[in-house]
Coordinates of C-alpha atoms in Angstrom, one line a residue:
X1 CA 0.0 0.0 0.0
X2 CA 2.8 2.4 0.9
X3 CA 4.6 1.6 -2.3
X4 CA 1.5 2.2 -4.3
X5 CA 1.0 5.5 -2.5
X6 CA 4.6 6.5 -3.1
X7 CA 4.4 5.6 -6.8
X8 CA 1.1 7.6 -7.1
X9 CA 2.6 10.6 -5.4
X10 CA 5.7 10.4 -7.6
X11 CA 3.5 10.2 -10.7
X12 CA 1.6 13.3 -9.6
X13 CA 4.8 15.1 -8.9
X14 CA 6.1 14.3 -12.4
X15 CA 2.9 15.3 -14.0
X16 CA 3.0 18.6 -12.1
X17 CA 6.7 19.2 -13.1
X18 CA 5.9 18.4 -16.8
X19 CA 2.9 20.7 -16.6
X20 CA 4.9 23.5 -15.0
X21 CA 7.6 23.1 -17.7
X22 CA 5.1 23.2 -20.4
X23 CA 3.5 26.3 -18.9
X24 CA 6.9 28.1 -18.7
X25 CA 7.6 27.1 -22.3
X26 CA 4.3 28.6 -23.4
X27 CA 4.9 31.7 -21.3
X28 CA 8.4 32.3 -22.7
X29 CA 7.0 31.8 -26.3
X30 CA 4.3 34.3 -25.6
X31 CA 6.9 36.8 -24.4
X32 CA 8.8 36.3 -27.6
X33 CA 5.6 36.8 -29.6
X34 CA 4.9 40.1 -27.9
X35 CA 8.5 41.3 -28.3
X36 CA 8.5 40.5 -32.1
X37 CA 5.0 41.8 -32.6
X38 CA 5.8 45.2 -31.1
X39 CA 8.9 45.5 -33.3
X40 CA 6.9 44.5 -36.4
X41 CA 4.1 46.9 -35.5
X42 CA 6.5 49.7 -35.1
X43 CA 8.0 49.0 -38.5
X44 CA 4.6 48.8 -40.2
X45 CA 3.4 52.2 -38.8
X46 CA 6.8 53.7 -39.6
X47 CA 6.5 52.5 -43.2
X48 CA 3.0 54.0 -43.4
X49 CA 4.2 57.4 -42.2
X50 CA 7.2 57.4 -44.6
X51 CA 5.0 56.6 -47.6
X52 CA 2.6 59.4 -46.7
X53 CA 5.6 61.8 -46.5
X54 CA 6.9 60.4 -49.7
X55 CA 3.7 61.3 -51.5
X56 CA 3.8 64.8 -50.2
X57 CA 7.5 65.3 -51.2
X58 CA 6.8 64.0 -54.7
X59 CA 3.8 66.5 -54.9
X60 CA 6.3 69.3 -54.1
X61 CA 8.6 68.2 -56.8
X62 CA 5.9 68.9 -59.4
X63 CA 6.1 72.6 -58.8
X64 CA 10.0 72.7 -58.7
X65 CA 11.8 74.6 -61.4
X66 CA 15.2 73.1 -61.0
X67 CA 17.0 75.8 -59.0
X68 CA 19.5 75.1 -56.4
X69 CA 16.9 75.6 -53.7
X70 CA 14.9 72.7 -55.1
X71 CA 17.7 70.2 -54.2
X72 CA 16.2 70.0 -50.7
X73 CA 13.0 68.6 -52.2
X74 CA 14.7 65.8 -54.0
X75 CA 16.8 65.1 -50.9
X76 CA 13.6 64.7 -48.9
X77 CA 12.2 62.3 -51.5
X78 CA 15.3 60.2 -51.3
X79 CA 15.2 60.2 -47.5
X80 CA 11.5 59.2 -47.4
X81 CA 11.8 56.5 -49.9
X82 CA 14.8 55.0 -48.2
X83 CA 13.1 55.1 -44.8
X84 CA 10.0 53.5 -46.2
X85 CA 12.0 50.7 -47.8
X86 CA 13.9 50.1 -44.6
X87 CA 10.7 49.7 -42.6
X88 CA 9.2 47.4 -45.2
X89 CA 12.2 45.0 -45.1
X90 CA 11.6 44.7 -41.3
X91 CA 8.2 43.0 -41.7
X92 CA 8.2 39.2 -41.3
X93 CA 7.1 38.4 -44.8
X94 CA 8.7 36.7 -47.8
X95 CA 10.5 39.0 -50.2
X96 CA 8.3 37.6 -52.9
X97 CA 5.3 39.4 -51.4
X98 CA 7.0 42.9 -51.4
X99 CA 9.6 42.7 -54.1
X100 CA 8.0 45.1 -56.5
X101 CA 7.0 47.6 -53.9
X102 CA 10.5 47.6 -52.5
X103 CA 11.9 48.1 -56.0
X104 CA 9.6 51.0 -56.6
X105 CA 10.8 52.7 -53.4
X106 CA 14.4 52.0 -54.3
X107 CA 14.0 53.5 -57.7
X108 CA 12.1 56.6 -56.5
X109 CA 14.9 57.3 -54.0
X110 CA 17.7 56.8 -56.5
X111 CA 15.9 58.8 -59.3
X112 CA 15.5 61.7 -57.0
X113 CA 19.2 61.5 -56.1
X114 CA 20.1 61.5 -59.8
X115 CA 17.8 64.5 -60.5
X116 CA 19.3 66.4 -57.6
X117 CA 22.8 66.0 -59.0
X118 CA 21.7 67.0 -62.5
X119 CA 20.0 70.2 -61.4
X120 CA 23.1 71.2 -59.4
X121 CA 25.1 71.0 -62.6
X122 CA 22.5 72.5 -65.0
X123 CA 19.8 74.1 -62.8
X124 CA 17.1 72.9 -65.1
X125 CA 14.2 70.4 -64.9
X126 CA 13.2 69.1 -68.3
X127 CA 9.8 67.9 -69.5
X128 CA 11.1 64.4 -69.3
X129 CA 12.0 64.9 -65.6
X130 CA 8.5 66.4 -64.9
X131 CA 6.7 63.5 -66.7
X132 CA 8.7 60.9 -64.7
X133 CA 8.1 62.7 -61.4
X134 CA 4.4 63.0 -62.2
X135 CA 4.2 59.3 -62.9
X136 CA 6.0 58.4 -59.7
X137 CA 3.7 60.8 -57.7
X138 CA 0.6 58.9 -59.1
X139 CA 2.2 55.6 -58.1
X140 CA 3.0 56.9 -54.6
X141 CA -0.6 58.1 -54.3
X142 CA -1.9 54.6 -55.1
X143 CA 0.6 53.0 -52.7
X144 CA -0.3 55.4 -49.9
X145 CA -4.0 54.7 -50.4
X146 CA -3.5 50.9 -50.2
X147 CA -1.2 51.1 -47.1
X148 CA -3.6 53.6 -45.4
X149 CA -6.4 51.0 -45.9
X150 CA -4.2 48.4 -44.3
X151 CA -3.3 50.7 -41.5
X152 CA -7.0 51.3 -40.7
X153 CA -7.6 47.5 -40.6
X154 CA -4.5 47.0 -38.3
X155 CA -5.7 49.7 -35.9
X156 CA -9.2 48.1 -35.8
X157 CA -7.7 44.7 -35.2
X158 CA -9.0 43.1 -38.5
X159 CA -5.4 42.5 -39.6
X160 CA -2.7 41.3 -37.3
X161 CA 1.1 41.2 -37.5
X162 CA 1.3 38.1 -35.2
X163 CA 0.0 35.9 -37.9
X164 CA 2.9 36.9 -40.1
X165 CA 5.3 35.7 -37.3
X166 CA 3.7 32.3 -37.2
X167 CA 3.8 31.9 -41.0
X168 CA 7.4 33.0 -41.1
X169 CA 8.4 30.3 -38.6
X170 CA 6.5 27.8 -40.6
X171 CA 8.4 28.7 -43.7
X172 CA 5.3 29.7 -45.6
X173 CA 6.0 32.0 -48.5
X174 CA 2.5 32.7 -49.8
X175 CA -0.9 33.3 -48.4
X176 CA -4.3 34.4 -49.7
X177 CA -5.7 36.2 -46.6
X178 CA -4.7 38.4 -43.7
X179 CA -2.0 41.1 -43.7
X180 CA 0.4 39.1 -46.0
X181 CA -2.4 38.7 -48.4
X182 CA -2.9 42.5 -48.4
X183 CA 0.9 43.1 -49.0
X184 CA 0.7 40.6 -51.9
X185 CA -2.2 42.5 -53.4
X186 CA -0.2 45.8 -53.2
X187 CA 2.8 44.0 -54.7
X188 CA 0.6 42.9 -57.7
X189 CA -0.7 46.4 -58.1
X190 CA 2.8 47.8 -58.2
X191 CA 3.7 45.3 -61.0
X192 CA 1.2 47.0 -63.3
X193 CA 3.4 50.1 -63.4
X194 CA 6.4 50.3 -65.7
X195 CA 9.8 50.3 -64.2
X196 CA 12.1 53.2 -64.5
X197 CA 14.6 53.1 -67.3
X198 CA 17.8 55.0 -66.4
X199 CA 21.4 54.2 -65.5
X200 CA 21.1 54.1 -61.7
X201 CA 21.9 51.7 -58.9
X202 CA 18.4 50.2 -58.9
X203 CA 17.8 49.8 -62.6
X204 CA 16.5 46.3 -63.3
X205 CA 19.8 44.8 -64.6
X206 CA 21.6 45.9 -61.4
X207 CA 18.8 44.7 -59.2
X208 CA 19.8 41.2 -60.1
X209 CA 23.2 41.7 -58.4
X210 CA 24.3 38.7 -56.4
X211 CA 26.0 38.7 -53.0
X212 CA 29.7 39.2 -53.6
X213 CA 30.9 37.7 -50.4
X214 CA 29.1 34.3 -50.4
X215 CA 31.2 31.5 -51.9
X216 CA 31.1 27.8 -51.9
X217 CA 28.4 25.1 -52.1
X218 CA 24.9 25.2 -50.8
X219 CA 24.6 23.8 -47.2
X220 CA 21.9 21.6 -45.7
X221 CA 19.4 22.7 -43.1
X222 CA 21.2 20.7 -40.5
X223 CA 24.5 22.4 -41.3
X224 CA 22.8 25.8 -41.0
X225 CA 21.5 24.8 -37.5
X226 CA 25.1 23.9 -36.4
X227 CA 26.5 27.2 -37.8
X228 CA 23.9 29.3 -36.0
X229 CA 24.5 27.5 -32.8
X230 CA 28.2 27.8 -33.0
X231 CA 28.0 31.5 -33.9
X232 CA 25.7 32.5 -31.0
X233 CA 26.6 29.9 -28.4
X234 CA 30.2 29.0 -29.3
X235 CA 30.6 26.3 -26.6
X236 CA 27.2 24.8 -27.4
X237 CA 26.3 24.6 -23.8
X238 CA 23.4 27.0 -23.3
X239 CA 21.2 26.6 -26.4
X240 CA 19.4 24.1 -28.6
X241 CA 18.6 25.1 -32.2
X242 CA 16.2 24.1 -34.9
X243 CA 15.5 25.3 -38.5
X244 CA 12.0 26.8 -38.7
X245 CA 11.9 28.1 -42.3
X246 CA 13.6 29.5 -45.4
X247 CA 14.1 33.1 -46.6
X248 CA 14.0 33.4 -50.4
X249 CA 15.1 37.1 -50.5
X250 CA 18.2 38.4 -52.3
X251 CA 20.3 36.2 -49.9
X252 CA 18.6 32.9 -49.7
X253 CA 18.9 31.5 -46.2
X254 CA 17.6 29.2 -43.5
X255 CA 15.9 30.7 -40.5
X256 CA 17.0 29.1 -37.3
X257 CA 15.5 29.5 -33.8
X258 CA 17.7 29.2 -30.7
X259 CA 16.1 28.2 -27.4
X260 CA 17.9 28.3 -24.0
X261 CA 18.5 24.9 -22.5
X262 CA 16.3 24.1 -19.4
X263 CA 14.2 27.1 -20.3
X264 CA 16.7 29.4 -18.7
X265 CA 14.9 32.7 -18.2
X266 CA 18.2 34.7 -17.9
X267 CA 19.1 34.0 -21.5
X268 CA 17.4 35.5 -24.6
X269 CA 15.9 33.5 -27.4
X270 CA 17.2 34.2 -30.8
X271 CA 16.1 34.1 -34.4
X272 CA 18.9 33.8 -37.0
X273 CA 19.3 33.6 -40.8
X274 CA 22.2 31.5 -42.2
X275 CA 22.9 31.8 -46.0
X276 CA 22.2 28.7 -48.0
X277 CA 25.3 29.4 -50.1
X278 CA 28.5 29.3 -48.1
X279 CA 26.8 29.0 -44.7
X280 CA 27.3 32.6 -43.3
X281 CA 25.3 34.2 -40.5
X282 CA 23.4 37.1 -42.2
X283 CA 21.7 38.4 -39.1
X284 CA 20.3 37.4 -35.7
X285 CA 18.0 39.0 -33.1
X286 CA 17.5 38.1 -29.5
X287 CA 14.5 39.0 -27.3
X288 CA 15.5 40.5 -24.0
X289 CA 14.2 43.2 -21.7
X290 CA 17.1 45.5 -20.8
X291 CA 16.2 47.3 -17.7
X292 CA 19.5 48.5 -16.3
X293 CA 22.7 50.0 -17.7
X294 CA 25.8 48.5 -16.0
X295 CA 28.1 49.2 -18.9
X296 CA 29.2 52.5 -20.5
X297 CA 28.8 53.2 -24.2
X298 CA 32.6 52.9 -24.7
X299 CA 32.5 49.5 -22.9
X300 CA 29.7 48.4 -25.2
X301 CA 31.7 49.4 -28.2
X302 CA 34.6 47.3 -27.0
X303 CA 32.3 44.3 -26.3
X304 CA 31.1 44.6 -30.0
X305 CA 34.7 44.7 -31.2
X306 CA 35.7 41.7 -29.2
X307 CA 32.6 39.8 -30.5
X308 CA 33.5 40.4 -34.1
X309 CA 37.1 39.5 -33.5
X310 CA 36.0 36.2 -31.9
X311 CA 33.9 35.5 -35.0
X312 CA 36.8 36.0 -37.5
X313 CA 36.2 39.7 -38.3
X314 CA 39.4 41.2 -37.1
X315 CA 39.8 43.9 -39.7
X316 CA 36.7 45.9 -38.5
X317 CA 36.7 49.5 -37.2
X318 CA 33.7 51.0 -35.5
X319 CA 32.7 54.3 -37.1
X320 CA 29.4 55.4 -35.6
X321 CA 27.1 54.4 -32.8
X322 CA 23.7 55.3 -31.4
X323 CA 22.1 54.7 -28.0
X324 CA 18.5 53.6 -27.6
X325 CA 17.4 53.2 -24.0
X326 CA 19.8 50.7 -22.4
X327 CA 21.1 49.4 -25.7
X328 CA 23.8 50.7 -28.1
X329 CA 24.0 50.1 -31.9
X330 CA 27.6 50.1 -33.2
X331 CA 28.4 50.3 -36.9
X332 CA 31.6 48.7 -38.1
X333 CA 33.5 49.1 -41.4
X334 CA 36.1 46.7 -42.8
X335 CA 39.6 47.8 -43.5
X336 CA 42.4 46.8 -45.8
X337 CA 45.7 48.2 -44.8
X338 CA 45.0 51.9 -44.1
X339 CA 41.9 52.0 -46.3
X340 CA 38.4 52.1 -44.9
X341 CA 36.1 49.8 -47.0
X342 CA 32.7 51.5 -46.5
X343 CA 30.7 49.0 -48.7
X344 CA 31.6 46.3 -46.1
X345 CA 29.5 47.2 -43.0
X346 CA 28.3 45.3 -40.0
X347 CA 26.1 46.5 -37.2
X348 CA 25.9 45.1 -33.6
X349 CA 23.3 45.9 -30.9
X350 CA 24.8 45.6 -27.4
X351 CA 22.8 45.3 -24.2
X352 CA 24.2 47.6 -21.5
X353 CA 23.1 45.4 -18.6
X354 CA 25.4 42.5 -19.4
X355 CA 27.4 43.6 -22.5
X356 CA 25.8 40.9 -24.6
X357 CA 25.6 41.4 -28.4
X358 CA 21.9 41.1 -28.6
X359 CA 21.6 41.6 -32.4
X360 CA 23.9 41.3 -35.4
X361 CA 23.3 42.5 -39.0
X362 CA 25.7 41.7 -41.8
X363 CA 23.6 41.5 -45.0
X364 CA 25.4 44.6 -46.4
X365 CA 28.7 43.1 -45.7
X366 CA 28.0 39.8 -47.5
X367 CA 26.4 41.7 -50.4
X368 CA 29.5 43.8 -51.0
X369 CA 32.6 42.0 -49.5
X370 CA 35.0 40.7 -52.1
X371 CA 38.7 40.4 -53.0
X372 CA 39.8 43.9 -54.3
X373 CA 42.8 45.2 -56.1
X374 CA 43.1 48.6 -54.5
X375 CA 45.1 51.1 -56.5
X376 CA 47.6 53.6 -55.1
X377 CA 46.3 57.1 -54.6
X378 CA 47.3 59.5 -57.4
X379 CA 46.1 62.6 -55.6
X380 CA 48.2 63.3 -52.4
X381 CA 46.6 64.1 -49.1
X382 CA 47.8 67.7 -49.5
X383 CA 46.3 68.0 -52.9
X384 CA 43.0 66.6 -51.6
X385 CA 42.9 69.2 -48.9
X386 CA 43.2 72.0 -51.5
X387 CA 40.0 70.7 -53.1
X388 CA 37.8 71.7 -50.1
X389 CA 36.4 75.0 -49.3
X390 CA 39.1 77.0 -47.5
X391 CA 36.6 78.1 -44.8
X392 CA 36.4 74.5 -43.6
X393 CA 39.0 73.5 -41.1
X394 CA 40.3 70.1 -42.1
X395 CA 41.1 68.1 -39.0
X396 CA 42.0 64.6 -40.3
X397 CA 42.3 62.7 -43.5
X398 CA 42.4 59.0 -44.5
X399 CA 41.8 56.8 -47.5
X400 CA 38.4 55.3 -48.0
X401 CA 36.7 53.1 -50.6
X402 CA 33.1 54.4 -51.1
X403 CA 30.3 52.9 -53.1
X404 CA 28.8 54.8 -56.0
X405 CA 25.2 54.7 -57.3
X406 CA 25.9 52.0 -59.8
X407 CA 27.6 49.7 -57.3
X408 CA 31.0 50.8 -58.6
X409 CA 33.5 51.6 -55.9
X410 CA 36.0 54.6 -55.9
X411 CA 39.0 55.3 -53.7
X412 CA 38.8 58.6 -52.0
X413 CA 40.4 60.8 -49.4
X414 CA 38.0 61.2 -46.5
X415 CA 38.5 64.6 -45.1
X416 CA 36.9 65.3 -41.7
X417 CA 36.5 69.0 -41.0
X418 CA 34.4 71.7 -39.2
X419 CA 32.8 74.9 -40.3
X420 CA 30.9 77.0 -37.8
X421 CA 29.5 74.4 -35.4
X422 CA 29.0 71.6 -38.0
X423 CA 31.2 68.7 -38.8
X424 CA 31.6 67.5 -42.4
X425 CA 33.0 64.5 -44.2
X426 CA 34.2 65.4 -47.7
X427 CA 35.2 62.6 -50.1
X428 CA 37.8 63.6 -52.8
X429 CA 38.5 61.1 -55.6
X430 CA 42.1 59.9 -55.0
X431 CA 42.6 59.4 -58.7
X432 CA 40.9 62.4 -60.3
X433 CA 40.6 65.0 -57.5
X434 CA 36.8 65.2 -58.1
X435 CA 34.6 65.8 -55.1
X436 CA 32.5 62.6 -54.9
X437 CA 30.4 63.2 -51.8
X438 CA 29.8 65.4 -48.9
X439 CA 28.1 64.3 -45.6
X440 CA 27.2 66.2 -42.5
X441 CA 27.8 64.6 -39.1
X442 CA 24.8 65.2 -36.9
X443 CA 25.1 64.9 -33.1
X444 CA 21.9 63.6 -31.5
X445 CA 21.2 62.8 -27.8
X446 CA 21.7 59.1 -28.7
X447 CA 24.9 59.4 -30.8
X448 CA 26.1 60.5 -34.2
X449 CA 24.5 60.2 -37.6
X450 CA 25.7 61.1 -41.1
X451 CA 23.4 62.7 -43.6

């Protein structure tokens, strides 16, 4: 009788333990759902706002005459289109559902940049310019209308972002209902419009550009799982991993979910993309509430540097950073000798409570990184300094490889200087002496930005 009672009590205890474990698993997954949903919802509403502003900026362009003052209008169009595209890419949907919309936004931004350079040189907008801008304005109006209708449905709860998360984990690429269905409908609508035909970075033949840094054979899903686990949990002690889907975007990849062993609440869960070709980690994101700041910004930058070094990226230099709450985003650029390679960039998000690299984004790096035959500078540093306005106080100079609109790369002298209270980066072609680009360094409460 005692044995039977003991066995019964043991069985009840085991059932209770299993039930509690299952409940905690469910609770942790719910926390992850809430975390990702909030991020996706922010991206969606940001996209809607940027598309509204894009339509307004394109409307302004229709009354522009092409004077120097009008450059600001086309700069605004570029900024709004780029911001809208960036928010669009943050939504958890297959690239196939948004490809045409993203291409439209890319082309709008690049076309406005091209026009702004032309009117600086000629101070004239042609009838061809006006007709193209008018067509882009009508397309933006239609896009804004469609997204506004979606926004209304999201606010009213008739469309949800959480369903996209579930379908992303299941590896589903198509759907005929819900928010992804609405995005697919918009994408089909955008396909009815002709593409822009001009020699810019997002013209159709260049849109087919393949990742430059991904070499080797295609890997299996099991290999992707091992790579993700080794990258995030190098000793393979704290996490288990499983492949939950595929991403068929410009970098085809496996999506891997990493779960803390024993449901450890002190560790974040991660989602990660590993490229099918070459098996490289493209990005990862961990869910974690960061309530305290135990590390300084400089310590966070050092944590990010050590993280990249331990993952084989020893030739990276951090260039800019920004602080959001108790987290710091650090941007890195690859170097070759004394040359900054600006096309090859990686970003790390560092938690200030424990110094953990909570997120990692290297898609731009793998799109651009390649073996390069860097030429010697023809223009000396002193000659480059003479090319800038004498009112600017040049404080430093270094060589830098910068990307151009058509994905070509040019070696420049990067001159950092100040004028009044502003800081500028001026890029002088190291072969021809031509001024290739000028950027303003903007100080914000969270860090520095370049515009």
